[in-house]
Coordinates of C-alpha atoms and ligand atoms in Angstrom, one line a residue:
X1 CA -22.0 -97.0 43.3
X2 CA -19.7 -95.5 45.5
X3 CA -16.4 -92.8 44.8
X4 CA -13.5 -95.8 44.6
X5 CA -15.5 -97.0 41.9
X6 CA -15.0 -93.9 39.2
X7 CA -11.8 -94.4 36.8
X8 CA -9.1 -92.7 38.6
X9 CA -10.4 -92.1 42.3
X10 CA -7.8 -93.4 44.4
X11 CA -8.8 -95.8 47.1
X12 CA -7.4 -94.5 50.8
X13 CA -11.3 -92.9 51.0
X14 CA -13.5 -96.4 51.8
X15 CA -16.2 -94.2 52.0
X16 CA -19.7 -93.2 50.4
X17 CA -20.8 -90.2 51.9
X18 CA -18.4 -86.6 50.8
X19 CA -16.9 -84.8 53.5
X20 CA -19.6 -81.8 54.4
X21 CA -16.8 -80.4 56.6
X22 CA -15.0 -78.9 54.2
X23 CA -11.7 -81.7 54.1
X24 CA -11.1 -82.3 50.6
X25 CA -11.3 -86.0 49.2
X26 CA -7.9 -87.3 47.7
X27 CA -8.4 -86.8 43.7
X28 CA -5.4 -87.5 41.4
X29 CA -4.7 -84.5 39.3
X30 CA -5.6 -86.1 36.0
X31 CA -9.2 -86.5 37.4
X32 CA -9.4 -83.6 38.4
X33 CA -8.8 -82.6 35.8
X34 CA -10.9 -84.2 33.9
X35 CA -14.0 -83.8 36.3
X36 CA -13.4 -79.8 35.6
X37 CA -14.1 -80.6 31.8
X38 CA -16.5 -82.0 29.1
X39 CA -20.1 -80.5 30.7
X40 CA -22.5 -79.0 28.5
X41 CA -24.1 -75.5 28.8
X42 CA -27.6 -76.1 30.2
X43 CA -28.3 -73.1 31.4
X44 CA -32.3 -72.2 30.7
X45 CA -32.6 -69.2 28.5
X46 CA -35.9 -67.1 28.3
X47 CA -37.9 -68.6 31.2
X48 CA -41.4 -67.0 32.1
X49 CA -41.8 -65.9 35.4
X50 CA -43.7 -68.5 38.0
X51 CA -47.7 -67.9 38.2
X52 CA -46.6 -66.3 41.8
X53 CA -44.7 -63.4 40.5
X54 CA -46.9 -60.7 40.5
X55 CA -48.1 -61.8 44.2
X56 CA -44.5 -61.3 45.2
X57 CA -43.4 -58.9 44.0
X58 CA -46.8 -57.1 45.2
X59 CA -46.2 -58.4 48.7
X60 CA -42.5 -56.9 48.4
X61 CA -43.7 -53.3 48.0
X62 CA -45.9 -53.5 50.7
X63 CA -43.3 -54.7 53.0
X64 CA -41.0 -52.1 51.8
X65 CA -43.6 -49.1 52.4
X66 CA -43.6 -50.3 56.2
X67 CA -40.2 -49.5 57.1
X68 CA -38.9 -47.0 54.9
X69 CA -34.9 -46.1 55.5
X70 CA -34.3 -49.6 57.0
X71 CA -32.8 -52.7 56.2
X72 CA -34.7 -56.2 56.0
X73 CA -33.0 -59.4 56.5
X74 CA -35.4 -62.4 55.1
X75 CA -33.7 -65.6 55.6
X76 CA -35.0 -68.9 54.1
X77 CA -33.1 -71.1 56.4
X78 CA -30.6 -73.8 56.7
X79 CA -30.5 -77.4 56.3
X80 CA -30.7 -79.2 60.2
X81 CA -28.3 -82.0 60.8
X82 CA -30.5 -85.2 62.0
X83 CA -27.3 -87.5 62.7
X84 CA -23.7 -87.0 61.4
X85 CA -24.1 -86.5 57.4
X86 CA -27.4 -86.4 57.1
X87 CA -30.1 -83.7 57.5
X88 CA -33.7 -83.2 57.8
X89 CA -35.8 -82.8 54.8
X90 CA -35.9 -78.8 54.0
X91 CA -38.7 -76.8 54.5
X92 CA -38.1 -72.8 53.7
X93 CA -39.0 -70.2 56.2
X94 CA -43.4 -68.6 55.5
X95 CA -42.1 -65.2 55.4
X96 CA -39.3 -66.1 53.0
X97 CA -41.1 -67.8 50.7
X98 CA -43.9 -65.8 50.7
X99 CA -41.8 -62.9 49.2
X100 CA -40.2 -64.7 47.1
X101 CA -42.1 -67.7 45.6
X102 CA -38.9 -69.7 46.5
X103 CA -38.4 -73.0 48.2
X104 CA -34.7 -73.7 48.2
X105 CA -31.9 -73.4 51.2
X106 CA -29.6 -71.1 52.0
X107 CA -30.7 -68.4 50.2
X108 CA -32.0 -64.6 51.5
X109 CA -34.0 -61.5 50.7
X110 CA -32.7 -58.3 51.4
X111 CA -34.3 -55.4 51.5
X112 CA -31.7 -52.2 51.3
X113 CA -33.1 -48.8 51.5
X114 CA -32.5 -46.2 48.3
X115 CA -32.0 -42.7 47.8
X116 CA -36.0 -42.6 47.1
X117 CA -37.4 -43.7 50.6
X118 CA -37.8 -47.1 48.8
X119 CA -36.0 -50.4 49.2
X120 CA -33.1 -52.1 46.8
X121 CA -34.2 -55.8 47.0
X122 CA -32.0 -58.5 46.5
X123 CA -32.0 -62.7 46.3
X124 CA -28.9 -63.7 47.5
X125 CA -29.3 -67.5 46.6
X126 CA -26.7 -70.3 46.4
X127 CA -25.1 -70.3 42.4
X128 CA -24.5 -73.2 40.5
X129 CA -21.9 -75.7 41.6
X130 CA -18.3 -74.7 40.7
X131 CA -17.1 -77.2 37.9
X132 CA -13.3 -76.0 38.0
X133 CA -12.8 -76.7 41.9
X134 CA -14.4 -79.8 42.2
X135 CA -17.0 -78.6 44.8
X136 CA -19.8 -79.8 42.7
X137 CA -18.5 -83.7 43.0
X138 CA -16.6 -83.5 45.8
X139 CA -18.4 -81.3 48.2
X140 CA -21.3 -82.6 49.9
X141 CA -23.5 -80.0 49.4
X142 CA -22.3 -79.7 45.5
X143 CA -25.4 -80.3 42.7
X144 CA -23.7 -83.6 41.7
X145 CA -25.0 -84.6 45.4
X146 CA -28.1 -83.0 46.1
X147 CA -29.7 -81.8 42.3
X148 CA -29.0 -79.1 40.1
X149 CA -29.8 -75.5 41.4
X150 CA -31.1 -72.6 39.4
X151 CA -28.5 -70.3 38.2
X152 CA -28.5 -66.6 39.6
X153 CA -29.8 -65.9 36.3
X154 CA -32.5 -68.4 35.9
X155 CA -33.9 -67.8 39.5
X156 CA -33.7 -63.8 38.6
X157 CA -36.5 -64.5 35.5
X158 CA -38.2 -67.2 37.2
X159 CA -38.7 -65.4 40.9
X160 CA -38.8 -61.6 39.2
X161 CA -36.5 -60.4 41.4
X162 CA -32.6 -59.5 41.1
X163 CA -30.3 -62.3 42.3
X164 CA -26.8 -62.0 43.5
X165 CA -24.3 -65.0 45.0
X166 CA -24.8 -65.5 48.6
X167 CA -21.2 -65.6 49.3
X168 CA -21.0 -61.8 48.9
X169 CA -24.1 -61.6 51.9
X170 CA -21.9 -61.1 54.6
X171 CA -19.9 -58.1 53.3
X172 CA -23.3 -56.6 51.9
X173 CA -24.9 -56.5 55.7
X174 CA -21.6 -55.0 56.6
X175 CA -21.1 -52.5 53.5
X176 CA -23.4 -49.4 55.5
X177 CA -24.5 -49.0 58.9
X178 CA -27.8 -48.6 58.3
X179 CA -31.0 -50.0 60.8
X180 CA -31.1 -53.7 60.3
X181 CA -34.3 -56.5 61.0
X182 CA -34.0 -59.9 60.5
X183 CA -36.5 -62.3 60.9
X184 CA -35.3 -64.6 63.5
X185 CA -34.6 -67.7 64.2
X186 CA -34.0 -69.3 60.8
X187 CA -30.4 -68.9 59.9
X188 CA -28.1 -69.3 63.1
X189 CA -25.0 -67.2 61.4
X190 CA -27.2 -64.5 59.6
X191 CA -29.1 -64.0 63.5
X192 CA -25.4 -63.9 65.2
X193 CA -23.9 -61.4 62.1
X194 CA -27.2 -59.1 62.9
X195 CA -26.5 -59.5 66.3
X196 CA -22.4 -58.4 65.7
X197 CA -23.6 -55.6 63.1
X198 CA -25.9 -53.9 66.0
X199 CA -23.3 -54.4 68.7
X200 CA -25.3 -53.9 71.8
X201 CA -23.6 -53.0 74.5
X202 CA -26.5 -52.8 77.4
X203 CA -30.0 -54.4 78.3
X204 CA -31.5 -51.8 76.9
X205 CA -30.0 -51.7 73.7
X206 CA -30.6 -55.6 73.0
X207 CA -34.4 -55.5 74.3
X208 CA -34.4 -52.4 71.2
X209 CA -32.9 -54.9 69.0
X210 CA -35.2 -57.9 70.0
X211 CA -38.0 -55.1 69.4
X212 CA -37.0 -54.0 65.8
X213 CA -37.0 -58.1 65.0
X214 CA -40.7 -58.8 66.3
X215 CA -42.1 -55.5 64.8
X216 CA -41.0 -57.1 61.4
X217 CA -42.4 -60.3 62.6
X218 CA -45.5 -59.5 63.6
X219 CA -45.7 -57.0 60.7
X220 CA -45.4 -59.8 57.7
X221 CA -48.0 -62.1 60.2
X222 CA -50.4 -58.9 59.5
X223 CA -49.8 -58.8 55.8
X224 CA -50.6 -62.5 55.6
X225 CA -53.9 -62.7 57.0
X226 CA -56.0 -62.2 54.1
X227 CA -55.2 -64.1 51.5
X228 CA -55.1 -63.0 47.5
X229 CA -56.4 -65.0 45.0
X230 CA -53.4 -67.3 44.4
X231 CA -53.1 -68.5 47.8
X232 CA -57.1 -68.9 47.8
X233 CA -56.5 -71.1 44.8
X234 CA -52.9 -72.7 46.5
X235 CA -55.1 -73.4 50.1
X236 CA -58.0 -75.0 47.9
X237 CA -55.1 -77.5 46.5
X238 CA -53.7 -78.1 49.9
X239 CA -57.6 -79.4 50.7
X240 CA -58.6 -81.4 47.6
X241 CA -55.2 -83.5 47.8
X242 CA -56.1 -83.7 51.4
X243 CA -59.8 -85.0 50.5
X244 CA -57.9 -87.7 48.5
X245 CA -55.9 -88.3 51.3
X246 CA -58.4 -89.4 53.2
X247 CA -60.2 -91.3 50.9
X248 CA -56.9 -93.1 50.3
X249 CA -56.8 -94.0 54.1
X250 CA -60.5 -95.4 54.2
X251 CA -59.4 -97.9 51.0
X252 CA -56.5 -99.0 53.8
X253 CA -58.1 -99.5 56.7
X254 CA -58.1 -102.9 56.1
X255 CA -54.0 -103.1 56.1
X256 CA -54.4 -100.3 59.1
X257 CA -56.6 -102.7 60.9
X258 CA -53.8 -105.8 60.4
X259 CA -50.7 -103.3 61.0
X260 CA -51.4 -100.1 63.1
X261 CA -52.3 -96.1 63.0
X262 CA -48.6 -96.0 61.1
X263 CA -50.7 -97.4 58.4
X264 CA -53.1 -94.3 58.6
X265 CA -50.3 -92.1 58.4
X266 CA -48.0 -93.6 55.9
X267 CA -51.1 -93.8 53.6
X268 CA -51.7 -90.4 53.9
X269 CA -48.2 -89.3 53.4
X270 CA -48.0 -90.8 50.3
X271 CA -50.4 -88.6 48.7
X272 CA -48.8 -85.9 50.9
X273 CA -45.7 -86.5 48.6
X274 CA -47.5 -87.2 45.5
X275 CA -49.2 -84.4 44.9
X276 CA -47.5 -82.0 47.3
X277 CA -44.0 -81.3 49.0
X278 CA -45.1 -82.7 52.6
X279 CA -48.0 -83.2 55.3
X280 CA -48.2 -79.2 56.6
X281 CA -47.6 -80.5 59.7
X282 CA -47.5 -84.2 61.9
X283 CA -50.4 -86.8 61.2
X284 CA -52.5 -86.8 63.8
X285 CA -54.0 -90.6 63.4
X286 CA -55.3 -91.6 66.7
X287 CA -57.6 -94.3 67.1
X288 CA -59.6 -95.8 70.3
X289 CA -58.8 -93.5 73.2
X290 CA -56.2 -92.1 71.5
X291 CA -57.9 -89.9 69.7
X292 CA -58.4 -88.5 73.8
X293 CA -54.6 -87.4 73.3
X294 CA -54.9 -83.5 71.0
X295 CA -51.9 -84.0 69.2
X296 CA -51.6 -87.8 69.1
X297 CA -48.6 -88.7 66.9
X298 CA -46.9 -91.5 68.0
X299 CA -49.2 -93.7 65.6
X300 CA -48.0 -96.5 67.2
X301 CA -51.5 -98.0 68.4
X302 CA -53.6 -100.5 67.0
X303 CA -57.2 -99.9 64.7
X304 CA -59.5 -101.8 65.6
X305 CA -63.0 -102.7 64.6
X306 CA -65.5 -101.3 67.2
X307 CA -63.1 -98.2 67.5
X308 CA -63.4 -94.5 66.0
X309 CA -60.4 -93.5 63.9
X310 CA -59.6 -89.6 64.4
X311 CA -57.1 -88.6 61.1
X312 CA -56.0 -85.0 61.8
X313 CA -53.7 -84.5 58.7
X314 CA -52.8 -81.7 55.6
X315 CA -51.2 -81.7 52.4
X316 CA -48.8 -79.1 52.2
X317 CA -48.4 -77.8 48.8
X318 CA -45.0 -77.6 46.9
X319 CA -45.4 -74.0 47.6
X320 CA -45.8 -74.5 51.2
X321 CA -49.8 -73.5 51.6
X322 CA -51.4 -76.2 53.5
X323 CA -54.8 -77.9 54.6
X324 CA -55.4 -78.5 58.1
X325 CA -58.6 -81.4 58.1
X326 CA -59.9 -84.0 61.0
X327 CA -62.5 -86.6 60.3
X328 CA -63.2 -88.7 63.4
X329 CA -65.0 -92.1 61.7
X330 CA -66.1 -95.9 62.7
X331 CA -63.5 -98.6 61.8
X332 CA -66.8 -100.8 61.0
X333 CA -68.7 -98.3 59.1
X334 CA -71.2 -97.3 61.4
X335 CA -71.2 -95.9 64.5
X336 CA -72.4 -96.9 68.2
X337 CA -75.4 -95.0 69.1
X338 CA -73.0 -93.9 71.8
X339 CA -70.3 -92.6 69.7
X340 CA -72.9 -91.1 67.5
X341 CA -74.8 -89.0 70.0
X342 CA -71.0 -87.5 71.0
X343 CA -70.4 -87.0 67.5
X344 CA -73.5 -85.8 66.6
X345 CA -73.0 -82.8 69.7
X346 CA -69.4 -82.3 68.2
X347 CA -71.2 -81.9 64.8
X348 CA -74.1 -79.1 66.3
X349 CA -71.3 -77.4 67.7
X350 CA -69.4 -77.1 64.2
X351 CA -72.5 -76.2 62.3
X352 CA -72.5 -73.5 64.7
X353 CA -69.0 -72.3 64.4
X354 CA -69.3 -72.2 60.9
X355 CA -72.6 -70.0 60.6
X356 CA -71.0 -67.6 62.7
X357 CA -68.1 -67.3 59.7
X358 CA -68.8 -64.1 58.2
X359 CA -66.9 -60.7 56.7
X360 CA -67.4 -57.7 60.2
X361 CA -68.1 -60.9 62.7
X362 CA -65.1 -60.6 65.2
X363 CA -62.8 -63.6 65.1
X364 CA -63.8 -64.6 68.2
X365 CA -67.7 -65.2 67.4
X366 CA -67.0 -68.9 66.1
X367 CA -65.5 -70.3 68.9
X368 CA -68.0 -68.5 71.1
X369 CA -71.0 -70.3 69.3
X370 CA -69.6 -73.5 69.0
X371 CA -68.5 -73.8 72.8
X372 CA -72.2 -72.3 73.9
X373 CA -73.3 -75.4 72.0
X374 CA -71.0 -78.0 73.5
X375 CA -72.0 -76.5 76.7
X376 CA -75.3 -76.7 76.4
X377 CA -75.3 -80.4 75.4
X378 CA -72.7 -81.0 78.0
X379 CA -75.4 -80.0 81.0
X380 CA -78.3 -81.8 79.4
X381 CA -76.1 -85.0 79.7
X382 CA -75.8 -83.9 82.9
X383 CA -72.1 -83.9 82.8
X384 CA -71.8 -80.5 83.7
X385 CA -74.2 -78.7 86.4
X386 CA -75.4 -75.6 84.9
X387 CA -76.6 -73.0 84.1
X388 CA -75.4 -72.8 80.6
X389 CA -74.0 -69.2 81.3
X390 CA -71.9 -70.2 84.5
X391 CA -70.2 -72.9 83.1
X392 CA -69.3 -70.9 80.0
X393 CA -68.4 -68.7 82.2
X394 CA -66.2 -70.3 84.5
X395 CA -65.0 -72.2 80.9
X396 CA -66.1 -76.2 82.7
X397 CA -66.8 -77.3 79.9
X398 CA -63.2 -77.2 78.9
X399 CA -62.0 -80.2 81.1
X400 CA -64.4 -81.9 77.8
X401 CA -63.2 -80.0 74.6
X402 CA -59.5 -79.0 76.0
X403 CA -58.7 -76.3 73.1
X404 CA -59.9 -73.6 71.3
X405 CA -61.9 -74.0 68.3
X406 CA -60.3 -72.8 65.2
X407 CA -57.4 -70.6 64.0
X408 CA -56.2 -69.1 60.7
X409 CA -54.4 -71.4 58.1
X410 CA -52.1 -70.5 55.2
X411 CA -48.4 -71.5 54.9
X412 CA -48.6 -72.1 58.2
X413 CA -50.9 -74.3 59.8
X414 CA -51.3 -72.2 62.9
X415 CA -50.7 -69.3 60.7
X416 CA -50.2 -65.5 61.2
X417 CA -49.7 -66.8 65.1
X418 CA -47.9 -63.3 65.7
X419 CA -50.3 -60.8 64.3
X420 CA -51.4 -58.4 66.1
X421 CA -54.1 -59.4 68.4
X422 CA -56.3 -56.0 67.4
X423 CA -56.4 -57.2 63.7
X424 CA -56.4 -60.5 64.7
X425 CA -57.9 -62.3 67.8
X426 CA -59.6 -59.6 69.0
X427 CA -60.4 -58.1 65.1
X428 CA -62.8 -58.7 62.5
X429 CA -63.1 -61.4 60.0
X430 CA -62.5 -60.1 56.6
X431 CA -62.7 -61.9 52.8
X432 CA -60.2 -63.5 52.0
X433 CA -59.4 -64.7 55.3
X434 CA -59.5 -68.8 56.0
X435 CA -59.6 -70.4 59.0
X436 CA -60.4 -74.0 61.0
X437 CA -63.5 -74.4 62.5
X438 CA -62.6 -77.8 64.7
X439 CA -64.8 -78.3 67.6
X440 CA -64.2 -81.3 69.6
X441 CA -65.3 -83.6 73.0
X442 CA -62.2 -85.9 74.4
X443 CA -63.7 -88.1 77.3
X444 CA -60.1 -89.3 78.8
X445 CA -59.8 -92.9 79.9
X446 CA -59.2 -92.4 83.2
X447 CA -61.7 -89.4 83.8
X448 CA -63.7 -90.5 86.5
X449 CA -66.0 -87.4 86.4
X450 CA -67.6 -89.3 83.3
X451 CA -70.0 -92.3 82.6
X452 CA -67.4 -95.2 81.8
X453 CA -68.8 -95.9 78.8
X454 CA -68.2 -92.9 77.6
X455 CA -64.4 -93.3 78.7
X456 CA -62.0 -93.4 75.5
X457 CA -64.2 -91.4 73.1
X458 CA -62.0 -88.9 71.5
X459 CA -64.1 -86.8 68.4
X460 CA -62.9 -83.5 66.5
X461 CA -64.5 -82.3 63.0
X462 CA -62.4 -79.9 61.5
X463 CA -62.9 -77.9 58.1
X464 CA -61.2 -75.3 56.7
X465 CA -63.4 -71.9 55.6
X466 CA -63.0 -69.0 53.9
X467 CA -64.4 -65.7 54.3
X468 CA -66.3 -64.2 51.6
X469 CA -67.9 -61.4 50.7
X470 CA -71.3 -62.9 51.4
X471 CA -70.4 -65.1 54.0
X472 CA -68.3 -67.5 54.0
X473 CA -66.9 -71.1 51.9
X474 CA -66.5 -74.1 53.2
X475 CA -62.9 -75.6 51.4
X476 CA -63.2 -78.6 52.8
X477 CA -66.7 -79.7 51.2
X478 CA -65.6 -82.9 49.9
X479 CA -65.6 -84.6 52.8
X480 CA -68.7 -85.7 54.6
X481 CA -69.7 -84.1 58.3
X482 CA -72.3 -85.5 59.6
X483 CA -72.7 -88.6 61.0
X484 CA -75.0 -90.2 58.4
X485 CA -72.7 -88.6 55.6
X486 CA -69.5 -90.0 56.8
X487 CA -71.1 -93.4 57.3
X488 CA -72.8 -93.4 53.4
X489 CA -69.4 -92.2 52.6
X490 CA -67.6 -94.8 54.0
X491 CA -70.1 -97.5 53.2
X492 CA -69.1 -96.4 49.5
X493 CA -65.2 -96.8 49.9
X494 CA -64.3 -99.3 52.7
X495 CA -63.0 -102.7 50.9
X496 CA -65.6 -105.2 51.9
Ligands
LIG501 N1 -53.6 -80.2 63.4 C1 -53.5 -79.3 64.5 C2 -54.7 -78.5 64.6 O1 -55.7 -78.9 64.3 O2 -54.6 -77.3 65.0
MN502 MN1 -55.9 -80.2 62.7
MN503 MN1 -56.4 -77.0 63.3

């Protein structure tokens, strides 16, 4: 349907899409009119508050404690033009909706200090369309457009925090000259309206600025590293929808095999979508010597029989916690005893990461014990001239294995990248942390300092573990490891 076809509209306006520029559409007064009227009340009366809550609101306080007398600018971000009209799907900002359990654009937390060394925290979130100005037909961006939003109200009971309109933001950032953060980088206009507020004059008073912001950066990064409970629970739902995932894309191989790696990927997606708001980050399906190629995800090439399929994909949850898996398998079902003995290394090398996962071992142990075993298996091959200890050493055996093995995982899939490095690379694993333990070999196809046959053999096993009290949990369980697993597991699912 488009506009000219409502009783009333006039016709000068051949056009579908509103105006999003703010030039109003020509509306006869009597439907305007008649738009403003006849709507029923639907606002939601005595909603409980999401399962979150009590997280949040947790979270809040702690924030608050570590910058007493200042104010906190938490933006959730903007909606991103792709062409003309149309924008990119949305995806709030971590630290945003970590505070506040919410998802939607435009909105922002802000933290004002009080009289009591604490903070005054405020939603500033976009209100319900306007039903007397027409804004909520006419404008793009109105409800009648894009869905109906929570009222201030409904959001205030649902989130457990106080809401107010986020028209009045502006003049509440202006109303005291008080020290201001923001977390950068997510709302253009908020970043320039800090930026005006602080009026730096010098170099040195914009590199104090640009400090304030990444103290509050890196500070929420810190909070985030160990997980509570929820987000345990959030991160195990990221991985069982991304265990179905998988087992969705070994029922399609067959269409994958006919078609290409898009097939891999838009297989996976859908269960992305169906059980969660999105892949936590760019499908990694890479098969032949693609999978040589870290972050293959063009998806373009074929899948073929003979090949190894390497599917690095996540679910992302609707509230934005997501899985971080790889699974490097035989299109046929079994593998070559060539492809098996490099997976089989790959595999040793996980097994090792893994055991070194434990509550006081320092973050760096796992990669250390998974790379000693590469190594090792990398010299016997006689790939590498050892000793074992120089090539670790001098790192060789990274022209093989290219990239560290593991990182933390939460909302984001490189998460809590700007923590500080004593709490976090160079700091002890704790419960309640998670993390990827992802060990991988990538011969390149035109690495002549390997055997040719081994030329195109890309393999990464990734999981995703939490830290325990007694050691750690792998999340990722339901999918098989090693090499005889993933072939009995496939042998069970691939269409014959
Ligand atoms: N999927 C990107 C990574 O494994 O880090
Ligand atoms: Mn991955
Ligand atoms: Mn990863």
């Amino acid at each position: 349907m488009s506009e000219q076809q409502r009783p009333g509209a006039q016709t000068d306006a051949p056009v579908f899409s509103p105006r999003k520029n703010g030039q109003a559409q020509s509306v006869s007064d009597e439907l305007a009119a008649w738009m403003s009227t006849g709507w029923a009340d639907t606002e939601l009366r005595d909603l409980k508050p999401v399962e979150q809550a009590g997280h949040t609101a947790r979270r809040r306080a702690a924030l608050s404690a570590a910058f007493p007398g200042e104010r906190l600018v938490v933006p959730a971000g903007q909606l991103l033009t792709r062409s003309n009209d149309t924008e990119y799907p949305f995806r709030a900002a971590t630290a945003y909706a970590y505070l506040t359990g919410d998802t939607s654009d435009g909105g922002c937390l802000v933290f004002s200090p009080d009289s009591d060394g604490g903070h005054d925290v405020v939603l500033y979130l976009k209100p319900r369309s306007n039903r007397e100005n027409g804004e909520f037909w006419l404008g793009g961006y109105g409800e009648l457009w894009t869905g109906r939003r929570h009222s201030l109200d409904e959001a205030a009971a649902l989130l457990g925090v106080p809401t107010a309109d986020v028209t009045g933001l502006t003049e509440a950032l202006r109303s005291d000259a008080v020290t201001t953060r923001i977390v950068r980088g997510h709302d253009a206009a908020l970043d320039a309206l800090v930026d005006g507020l602080r009026a730096d004059a010098d170099e040195d008073s914009r590199a104090g600025s640009a400090r304030l912001d990444e103290e509050l950066a890196v500070t929420l990064d810190d909070h985030r590293l160990v997980k509570d409970e929820w987000e345990v629970a959030q991160l195990q739902l990221a991985v069982d929808a991304t265990v179905r995932g998988f087992e969705d894309v070994v029922r399609a191989l067959p269409q994958a095999k006919d078609t290409s790696e898009r097939f891999v990927e838009g297989t996976f997606f859908l269960r992305a979508r169906v059980e969660g708001n999105d892949v936590g980050y760019g499908t990694i399906a890479a098969s032949g010597a693609n999978a040589t190629t870290l972050h293959w995800t063009r998806n373009d090439g074929p899948v073929r029989e003979g090949d190894l399929l390497l599917l690095d994909a996540g679910v992302e949850t609707t509230t934005l916690y997501t899985a971080d898996v790889t699974r490097t398998m035989p299109v046929s079902g079994t593998f070559t005893d060539l492809q098996r003995k490099v997976y089989d290394l790959v595999f040793a090398a996980q097994e090792a990461g893994i055991a070194a996962v434990a509550p006081g071992r320092p973050f760096t142990a796992f990669h250390e014990a998974s790379q000693r075993v590469l190594a090792e298996g990398l010299v016997e091959w006689g790939l590498l001239e050892g000793p074992v200890e120089r090539v670790l050493e001098l790192g060789l055996q990274r022209r093989y294995t290219l990239h560290g093995t593991g990182h933390m995982l939460g909302m984001d899939v490189h998460d809590c990248a700007v923590s500080r490095q004593e709490v976090h690379l160079y700091g002890d694993l704790e419960p309640g942390m998670v993390l990827t333990v992802e060990p991988g070999l990538y011969f390149q196809p035109d690495d002549l300092t390997v055997p040719e046959e081994l030329r195109g053999i890309g393999v990464r096993i990734e999981d995703d573990v939490l830290v325990t009290e007694e050691g750690r949990t792998v999340m990722s369980a339901g999918l098989p490891r090693s090499s005889a697993d993933v072939e009995a597991w496939l042998a069970e699912r691939l269409p014959r």
